[in-house]
Amino acid sequence: MLLALFLALLLERDVGNGVASVNLDQYNQHMSWIDRPTALTRLGVKPQTLYAYVSRGHIASRPHDSDPRSSLYSLEDIETFLKRRRAGRARSAVAKAAISWGDPVMETGITTVRSGRLIYRGEDALALSEQMTLEAVAAWLWQTDETPIPEDPDPKPITSASGKARLLSFLADEAAHAPHGLGRDPSDLKTDAAHLLHGAATAITGQTGPAPFHEKLAQVWQLDARGADLVRRALVLVADHELNPSTFAARVAASTGAPLAASALAGCATLTGPLHGEASARALAYLRAALETSPEDALSAIASRGERIPAVGHALYPAGDPRAAALLRWLKPDAALKRAIRAAEQASGETANVDMALAALTLALDLPGDAPFLIFASGRMAGWIAHAIEQHSSGQLIRPRATYTGS
């Protein structure tokens, strides 16, 4: 039913403001595309094999410009696939490459990145973010018809100093007392999921009641209607993102039969790392320095420390992160903030990613310093839980092997 509610959202390039923004046409121009007969000839396979390569994420495809019933296929992906096949890579090399942005290692029906677009169960995440709350997107990801607002009492307030500490404490307490997920009925898991998302909102904000997550955050942060809507959109856009480190950690925990709360705790703990959920903190530090002095001085300081420019580029988006493009377009940052973002893009040769957008949102709305992490963790709760439920349904234990390099 949700499929009929949302139209595809087209992004336009805003050349004048210097803020990263990318659309599907840019991605298509960046890539070379060939028709099906040519792809079959190059690969030397039957059509059904080509379709299997596409479904497994080996080869990207898109609708044909002149015939929407036909498809075009990425020449770059085909050439890469053929090189691997000709090289006859050893199993160990394939496994090693898969650890870091390599070939897909498991199947999921939840999220993918396709032709530069983030897809939630077949729907464009940007289109969903136009109207949906995090709770509605959670219901979409969990495949339930009901918005996840539980009827059980609100959890007891947690008095830790920071929102991050309160969230981790809430999840740890839930994980210690919740029943394991092995063999439980899917409807019971979804009841647990609703309790977790609702409880996370209460733990972070201290606000009780059935209000949506973004409204509770907006009340604590004293935002007006526009600010609250920007937070709502951000929560939706970070709700899931394929098999990222924190989601993989959540799935590993779920594969053991651990409670949903333990899976969410594993995901949240992984998110605290500076190379994942805390990447926005580095972007926020850069933007603050750029506004206090100048972008040039801030970038020079980063270079003098031997560090990379934060929050630019993304391996899954060769033409730019659409989440960042959308958030920055909706935010309309002032001239100084635009200049700082543009300087980072020009110095790195890459476009701003969602971590930069969350940092910019924090400054523009005068949010507390931990706001990027709290937005990321709050939104991603929906995705961690979705992946944990999916992993429980598979009944498979995730247990990879390691290559021994000792004596």
Coordinates of C-alpha atoms in Angstrom, one line a residue:
M1 CA 0.0 0.0 0.0
L2 CA 2.9 2.3 0.7
L3 CA 4.1 1.8 -2.9
A4 CA 1.3 4.0 -4.2
L5 CA 1.9 6.8 -1.7
F6 CA 5.3 8.0 -2.9
L7 CA 6.6 9.3 -6.2
A8 CA 10.2 9.1 -7.3
L9 CA 12.2 12.1 -6.1
L10 CA 14.4 13.7 -8.7
L11 CA 17.4 15.8 -7.4
E12 CA 18.7 18.8 -9.3
R13 CA 22.2 20.0 -9.4
D14 CA 22.6 23.4 -7.6
V15 CA 25.7 24.8 -9.3
G16 CA 25.4 28.2 -7.7
N17 CA 25.5 27.3 -4.1
G18 CA 28.5 25.0 -4.2
V19 CA 26.8 22.4 -2.0
A20 CA 27.1 18.8 -3.1
S21 CA 24.0 17.7 -5.0
V22 CA 23.7 14.8 -7.5
N23 CA 21.0 13.1 -9.5
L24 CA 20.6 9.9 -11.4
D25 CA 21.5 11.5 -14.7
Q26 CA 24.9 12.5 -13.4
Y27 CA 25.5 8.9 -12.3
N28 CA 24.5 7.6 -15.7
Q29 CA 26.8 10.0 -17.4
H30 CA 29.6 8.9 -15.2
M31 CA 29.1 5.3 -16.3
S32 CA 29.2 3.6 -19.7
W33 CA 26.2 1.5 -20.5
I34 CA 25.6 -1.3 -23.1
D35 CA 22.4 -3.0 -24.2
R36 CA 21.5 -6.6 -23.4
P37 CA 22.8 -8.3 -26.7
T38 CA 26.2 -6.6 -26.3
A39 CA 26.4 -7.5 -22.6
L40 CA 25.5 -11.2 -23.4
T41 CA 28.2 -11.3 -26.1
R42 CA 30.9 -9.8 -23.9
L43 CA 30.0 -12.1 -21.0
G44 CA 29.4 -15.2 -23.1
V45 CA 26.4 -16.2 -21.0
K46 CA 22.6 -16.8 -21.4
P47 CA 20.1 -14.1 -20.4
Q48 CA 19.1 -15.8 -17.2
T49 CA 22.8 -15.8 -16.1
L50 CA 23.0 -12.1 -16.8
Y51 CA 19.9 -11.5 -14.7
A52 CA 21.5 -13.5 -11.9
Y53 CA 24.6 -11.4 -12.0
V54 CA 22.4 -8.2 -11.7
S55 CA 20.3 -9.6 -8.8
R56 CA 23.4 -10.6 -6.9
G57 CA 24.9 -7.1 -7.2
H58 CA 27.7 -8.0 -9.6
I59 CA 26.5 -5.8 -12.5
A60 CA 24.4 -2.6 -12.3
S61 CA 21.5 -2.1 -14.7
R62 CA 19.1 0.7 -15.5
P63 CA 16.1 1.3 -17.9
H64 CA 16.9 1.8 -21.6
D65 CA 16.5 5.5 -22.6
S66 CA 14.4 4.8 -25.7
D67 CA 12.7 1.6 -24.5
P68 CA 11.7 1.4 -20.9
R69 CA 10.9 -2.3 -21.3
S70 CA 14.6 -3.0 -21.9
S71 CA 17.6 -2.5 -19.8
L72 CA 21.2 -1.2 -20.1
Y73 CA 24.1 -2.7 -18.2
S74 CA 27.2 -1.2 -16.7
L75 CA 30.2 -1.8 -19.0
E76 CA 32.6 -1.0 -16.1
D77 CA 31.0 -3.7 -13.9
I78 CA 31.1 -6.2 -16.8
E79 CA 34.8 -5.6 -17.5
T80 CA 35.6 -5.9 -13.8
F81 CA 33.6 -9.1 -13.6
L82 CA 35.5 -10.5 -16.6
K83 CA 38.9 -9.6 -15.2
R84 CA 38.1 -11.5 -12.0
R85 CA 36.9 -14.5 -13.9
R86 CA 39.9 -14.5 -16.2
A87 CA 42.3 -14.1 -13.3
G88 CA 40.7 -17.1 -11.6
R89 CA 41.1 -15.5 -8.2
A90 CA 41.8 -17.9 -5.4
R91 CA 39.0 -18.3 -2.8
S92 CA 41.2 -16.7 -0.2
A93 CA 41.7 -13.6 -2.3
V94 CA 38.0 -13.3 -3.0
A95 CA 37.2 -13.6 0.8
K96 CA 39.8 -11.0 1.7
A97 CA 38.5 -8.5 -0.8
A98 CA 34.9 -9.0 0.4
I99 CA 35.8 -7.7 3.9
S100 CA 36.3 -4.1 2.5
W101 CA 33.8 -2.9 -0.1
G102 CA 34.1 -6.2 -2.0
D103 CA 31.6 -8.6 -3.4
P104 CA 28.3 -9.1 -1.6
V105 CA 28.6 -11.7 1.2
M106 CA 25.0 -12.3 2.1
E107 CA 21.5 -11.7 0.8
T108 CA 19.0 -9.2 2.1
G109 CA 15.6 -7.9 1.0
I110 CA 15.9 -4.7 3.1
T111 CA 18.2 -2.2 1.5
T112 CA 20.5 -1.7 -1.4
V113 CA 22.3 1.0 -3.3
R114 CA 21.4 1.0 -7.0
S115 CA 22.5 3.4 -9.7
G116 CA 23.5 6.0 -7.1
R117 CA 20.1 5.7 -5.2
L118 CA 19.4 4.4 -1.8
I119 CA 16.6 1.9 -1.9
Y120 CA 14.4 0.7 1.1
R121 CA 12.6 -2.5 0.1
G122 CA 12.1 -1.3 -3.5
E123 CA 11.4 2.4 -2.7
D124 CA 13.7 5.4 -3.1
A125 CA 14.7 6.5 0.4
L126 CA 14.7 10.1 -0.7
A127 CA 11.1 9.8 -1.8
L128 CA 10.1 8.2 1.5
S129 CA 11.9 11.0 3.4
E130 CA 9.6 13.6 1.9
Q131 CA 6.6 12.5 4.0
M132 CA 7.3 9.6 6.3
T133 CA 8.3 9.5 9.9
L134 CA 11.0 7.2 11.2
E135 CA 8.3 5.0 12.8
A136 CA 6.6 4.7 9.4
V137 CA 9.8 3.8 7.7
A138 CA 10.5 1.3 10.5
A139 CA 7.2 -0.4 9.8
W140 CA 8.1 -0.5 6.1
L141 CA 11.5 -2.1 6.8
W142 CA 10.1 -4.5 9.3
Q143 CA 7.2 -5.5 7.0
T144 CA 4.5 -4.7 9.4
D145 CA 1.3 -2.8 8.7
E146 CA 1.2 -1.1 12.0
T147 CA 3.2 2.0 13.1
P148 CA 5.4 0.7 15.9
I149 CA 4.1 2.6 19.0
P150 CA 3.8 0.0 21.8
E151 CA 1.1 0.0 24.4
D152 CA 3.4 -1.0 27.2
P153 CA 4.5 1.6 29.8
D154 CA 7.3 4.0 29.0
P155 CA 10.7 2.8 30.2
K156 CA 12.1 4.3 33.4
P157 CA 14.1 7.5 32.8
I158 CA 17.9 7.0 32.6
T159 CA 20.0 9.7 34.3
S160 CA 23.3 9.3 32.5
A161 CA 25.0 12.5 31.4
S162 CA 24.8 12.2 27.6
G163 CA 22.2 11.0 25.1
K164 CA 24.7 8.4 23.8
A165 CA 25.3 7.0 27.3
R166 CA 21.5 6.9 28.0
L167 CA 20.9 5.0 24.7
L168 CA 23.7 2.5 25.4
S169 CA 22.5 2.0 29.0
F170 CA 18.9 1.4 27.8
L171 CA 19.9 -1.2 25.2
A172 CA 22.3 -2.9 27.6
D173 CA 19.5 -3.3 30.2
E174 CA 17.1 -4.5 27.6
A175 CA 19.6 -7.0 26.3
A176 CA 20.2 -8.4 29.8
H177 CA 16.5 -9.1 30.4
A178 CA 14.9 -9.7 27.0
P179 CA 14.1 -13.2 25.8
H180 CA 16.4 -14.6 23.0
G181 CA 15.2 -14.4 19.5
L182 CA 15.8 -18.0 18.4
G183 CA 12.6 -19.6 17.2
R184 CA 10.4 -16.8 18.3
D185 CA 7.3 -15.9 16.4
P186 CA 7.9 -13.0 13.9
S187 CA 4.9 -11.0 15.4
D188 CA 6.5 -11.2 18.8
L189 CA 9.8 -10.0 17.4
K190 CA 8.1 -7.0 15.8
T191 CA 6.4 -6.2 19.2
D192 CA 9.9 -6.2 20.7
A193 CA 11.1 -4.0 17.9
A194 CA 8.4 -1.4 18.6
H195 CA 9.3 -1.4 22.3
L196 CA 13.0 -0.9 21.5
L197 CA 12.4 2.0 19.1
H198 CA 10.0 3.7 21.4
G199 CA 12.3 3.1 24.4
A200 CA 15.3 4.5 22.6
A201 CA 13.4 7.7 22.0
T202 CA 12.5 8.0 25.7
A203 CA 16.1 7.1 26.8
I204 CA 17.7 9.8 24.5
T205 CA 15.2 12.6 25.0
G206 CA 13.5 11.8 28.4
Q207 CA 10.2 12.5 26.6
T208 CA 7.4 9.9 27.1
G209 CA 4.2 9.4 25.2
P210 CA 3.4 8.3 21.6
A211 CA 4.9 11.3 19.8
P212 CA 7.2 10.4 16.8
F213 CA 10.9 10.3 17.4
H214 CA 11.7 13.5 15.6
E215 CA 9.1 15.5 17.6
K216 CA 10.7 14.3 20.9
L217 CA 14.2 15.3 19.6
A218 CA 12.8 18.6 18.4
Q219 CA 11.2 19.3 21.8
V220 CA 14.5 18.7 23.6
W221 CA 16.5 20.7 21.1
Q222 CA 13.8 23.5 21.1
L223 CA 13.4 23.4 17.3
D224 CA 10.6 25.1 15.3
A225 CA 8.5 23.3 12.8
R226 CA 11.1 23.6 10.0
G227 CA 13.9 22.3 12.2
A228 CA 11.7 19.4 13.4
D229 CA 11.0 18.5 9.7
L230 CA 14.7 18.5 8.8
V231 CA 15.4 16.2 11.7
R232 CA 12.6 13.9 10.5
R233 CA 14.0 13.7 7.0
A234 CA 17.5 13.1 8.4
L235 CA 16.3 10.2 10.5
V236 CA 14.6 8.6 7.5
L237 CA 17.7 8.9 5.3
V238 CA 20.0 7.2 7.8
A239 CA 17.5 4.5 8.8
D240 CA 19.5 1.9 6.9
H241 CA 22.4 1.6 4.5
E242 CA 23.1 -1.9 3.3
L243 CA 25.7 -4.0 5.1
N244 CA 27.6 -1.3 6.9
P245 CA 29.8 -2.1 9.9
S246 CA 27.2 -1.6 12.6
T247 CA 24.6 -3.5 10.7
F248 CA 26.9 -6.4 10.1
A249 CA 27.6 -6.4 13.9
A250 CA 23.9 -6.4 14.6
R251 CA 23.4 -9.3 12.2
V252 CA 26.2 -11.3 13.7
A253 CA 24.6 -10.9 17.2
A254 CA 21.2 -11.9 15.8
S255 CA 22.7 -15.0 14.1
T256 CA 23.5 -16.4 17.5
G257 CA 19.9 -16.1 18.5
A258 CA 20.6 -13.1 20.8
P259 CA 17.6 -10.8 21.6
L260 CA 16.8 -7.9 19.3
A261 CA 18.1 -5.6 22.0
A262 CA 21.5 -7.3 22.0
S263 CA 21.7 -6.9 18.2
A264 CA 20.8 -3.2 18.5
L265 CA 23.4 -2.9 21.3
A266 CA 26.0 -4.5 19.1
G267 CA 25.1 -2.1 16.3
C268 CA 25.2 0.9 18.5
A269 CA 28.5 0.0 20.1
T270 CA 30.0 -0.4 16.6
L271 CA 28.6 3.0 15.6
T272 CA 30.6 4.7 18.3
G273 CA 33.9 4.3 16.3
P274 CA 35.4 7.4 14.7
L275 CA 35.4 5.7 11.3
H276 CA 31.7 5.0 11.4
G277 CA 29.0 6.9 13.3
E278 CA 31.4 9.4 14.9
A279 CA 32.7 10.5 11.5
S280 CA 30.3 13.5 11.7
A281 CA 32.2 14.6 14.9
R282 CA 35.3 15.1 12.7
A283 CA 33.3 16.9 10.1
L284 CA 31.7 19.1 12.8
A285 CA 35.2 20.0 14.1
Y286 CA 36.3 21.0 10.6
L287 CA 33.2 23.1 10.0
R288 CA 33.6 24.9 13.3
A289 CA 37.2 25.6 12.6
A290 CA 36.4 26.8 9.1
L291 CA 33.8 29.3 10.4
E292 CA 36.0 30.5 13.3
T293 CA 39.1 31.2 11.1
S294 CA 38.8 30.3 7.4
P295 CA 38.2 27.1 5.4
E296 CA 41.8 27.4 4.1
D297 CA 43.3 27.5 7.6
A298 CA 41.1 24.7 8.8
L299 CA 42.1 22.5 5.8
S300 CA 45.8 23.4 6.3
A301 CA 45.5 22.3 10.0
I302 CA 44.1 19.0 8.9
A303 CA 46.9 18.5 6.4
S304 CA 49.5 19.4 8.9
R305 CA 48.2 16.6 11.2
G306 CA 48.5 14.1 8.3
E307 CA 44.7 13.5 8.4
R308 CA 42.3 13.1 5.6
I309 CA 39.6 15.7 4.9
P310 CA 36.6 14.4 6.8
A311 CA 33.1 13.5 5.5
V312 CA 33.8 13.6 1.7
G313 CA 33.4 10.9 -0.8
H314 CA 31.7 7.5 -0.5
A315 CA 32.6 4.2 -2.2
L316 CA 29.0 3.3 -3.0
Y317 CA 28.3 6.7 -4.6
P318 CA 30.8 7.5 -7.4
A319 CA 28.8 10.6 -8.4
G320 CA 28.0 11.7 -4.8
D321 CA 26.0 10.8 -1.8
P322 CA 22.3 11.5 -2.5
R323 CA 21.5 11.7 1.2
A324 CA 23.9 14.5 1.7
A325 CA 22.7 16.3 -1.5
A326 CA 19.1 16.2 -0.3
L327 CA 19.8 17.2 3.3
L328 CA 21.9 20.2 2.2
R329 CA 19.4 21.3 -0.4
W330 CA 16.6 21.2 2.2
L331 CA 18.8 22.9 4.8
K332 CA 19.8 25.8 2.6
P333 CA 23.0 26.6 4.7
D334 CA 24.2 30.2 4.8
A335 CA 27.1 31.5 2.7
A336 CA 29.8 30.8 5.2
L337 CA 28.7 27.2 5.7
K338 CA 28.4 26.7 2.0
R339 CA 31.9 28.0 1.5
A340 CA 33.4 25.7 4.1
I341 CA 31.7 22.6 2.5
R342 CA 32.7 23.7 -1.0
A343 CA 36.3 24.2 0.1
A344 CA 36.5 20.6 1.5
E345 CA 35.0 19.3 -1.7
Q346 CA 37.5 21.2 -3.9
A347 CA 40.5 20.3 -1.8
S348 CA 39.5 16.6 -1.8
G349 CA 38.1 16.3 -5.3
E350 CA 35.1 14.6 -3.8
T351 CA 31.6 15.6 -2.8
A352 CA 30.3 15.9 0.8
N353 CA 28.7 12.8 2.2
V354 CA 26.0 12.4 4.8
D355 CA 28.3 12.9 7.7
M356 CA 29.1 16.4 6.4
A357 CA 25.4 17.0 6.0
L358 CA 24.7 16.0 9.6
A359 CA 27.4 18.3 10.8
A360 CA 26.1 21.2 8.8
L361 CA 22.6 20.5 10.1
T362 CA 24.0 20.6 13.6
L363 CA 25.5 24.0 13.1
A364 CA 22.6 25.5 11.1
L365 CA 20.0 24.5 13.7
D366 CA 22.3 25.2 16.7
L367 CA 22.1 21.6 18.0
P368 CA 24.3 20.1 20.7
G369 CA 27.6 18.6 19.7
D370 CA 26.4 15.0 20.0
A371 CA 23.4 15.6 17.7
P372 CA 24.9 14.0 14.6
F373 CA 25.6 10.7 16.5
L374 CA 22.1 10.8 18.1
I375 CA 20.4 11.3 14.8
F376 CA 22.4 8.6 13.2
A377 CA 21.9 6.1 16.0
S378 CA 18.2 6.9 16.4
G379 CA 17.5 6.5 12.7
R380 CA 19.7 3.4 12.3
M381 CA 17.9 1.6 15.1
A382 CA 15.2 0.9 12.6
G383 CA 17.7 -0.7 10.2
W384 CA 19.5 -2.7 12.9
I385 CA 16.3 -4.2 14.1
A386 CA 15.1 -5.0 10.5
H387 CA 18.4 -6.8 9.8
A388 CA 18.2 -8.7 13.1
I389 CA 14.7 -9.8 12.3
E390 CA 15.7 -10.9 8.8
Q391 CA 18.8 -12.8 10.2
H392 CA 16.6 -14.6 12.8
S393 CA 14.3 -15.7 10.0
S394 CA 17.2 -17.3 8.1
G395 CA 18.3 -19.5 11.1
Q396 CA 21.9 -19.2 10.0
L397 CA 24.9 -18.6 12.2
I398 CA 27.4 -16.1 10.8
R399 CA 30.8 -17.7 11.4
P400 CA 33.5 -16.7 8.9
R401 CA 37.0 -18.2 8.9
A402 CA 40.3 -16.3 9.3
T403 CA 43.6 -16.9 7.5
Y404 CA 46.3 -17.7 10.0
T405 CA 49.5 -15.6 9.7
G406 CA 51.3 -16.6 12.8
S407 CA 54.2 -19.0 13.2

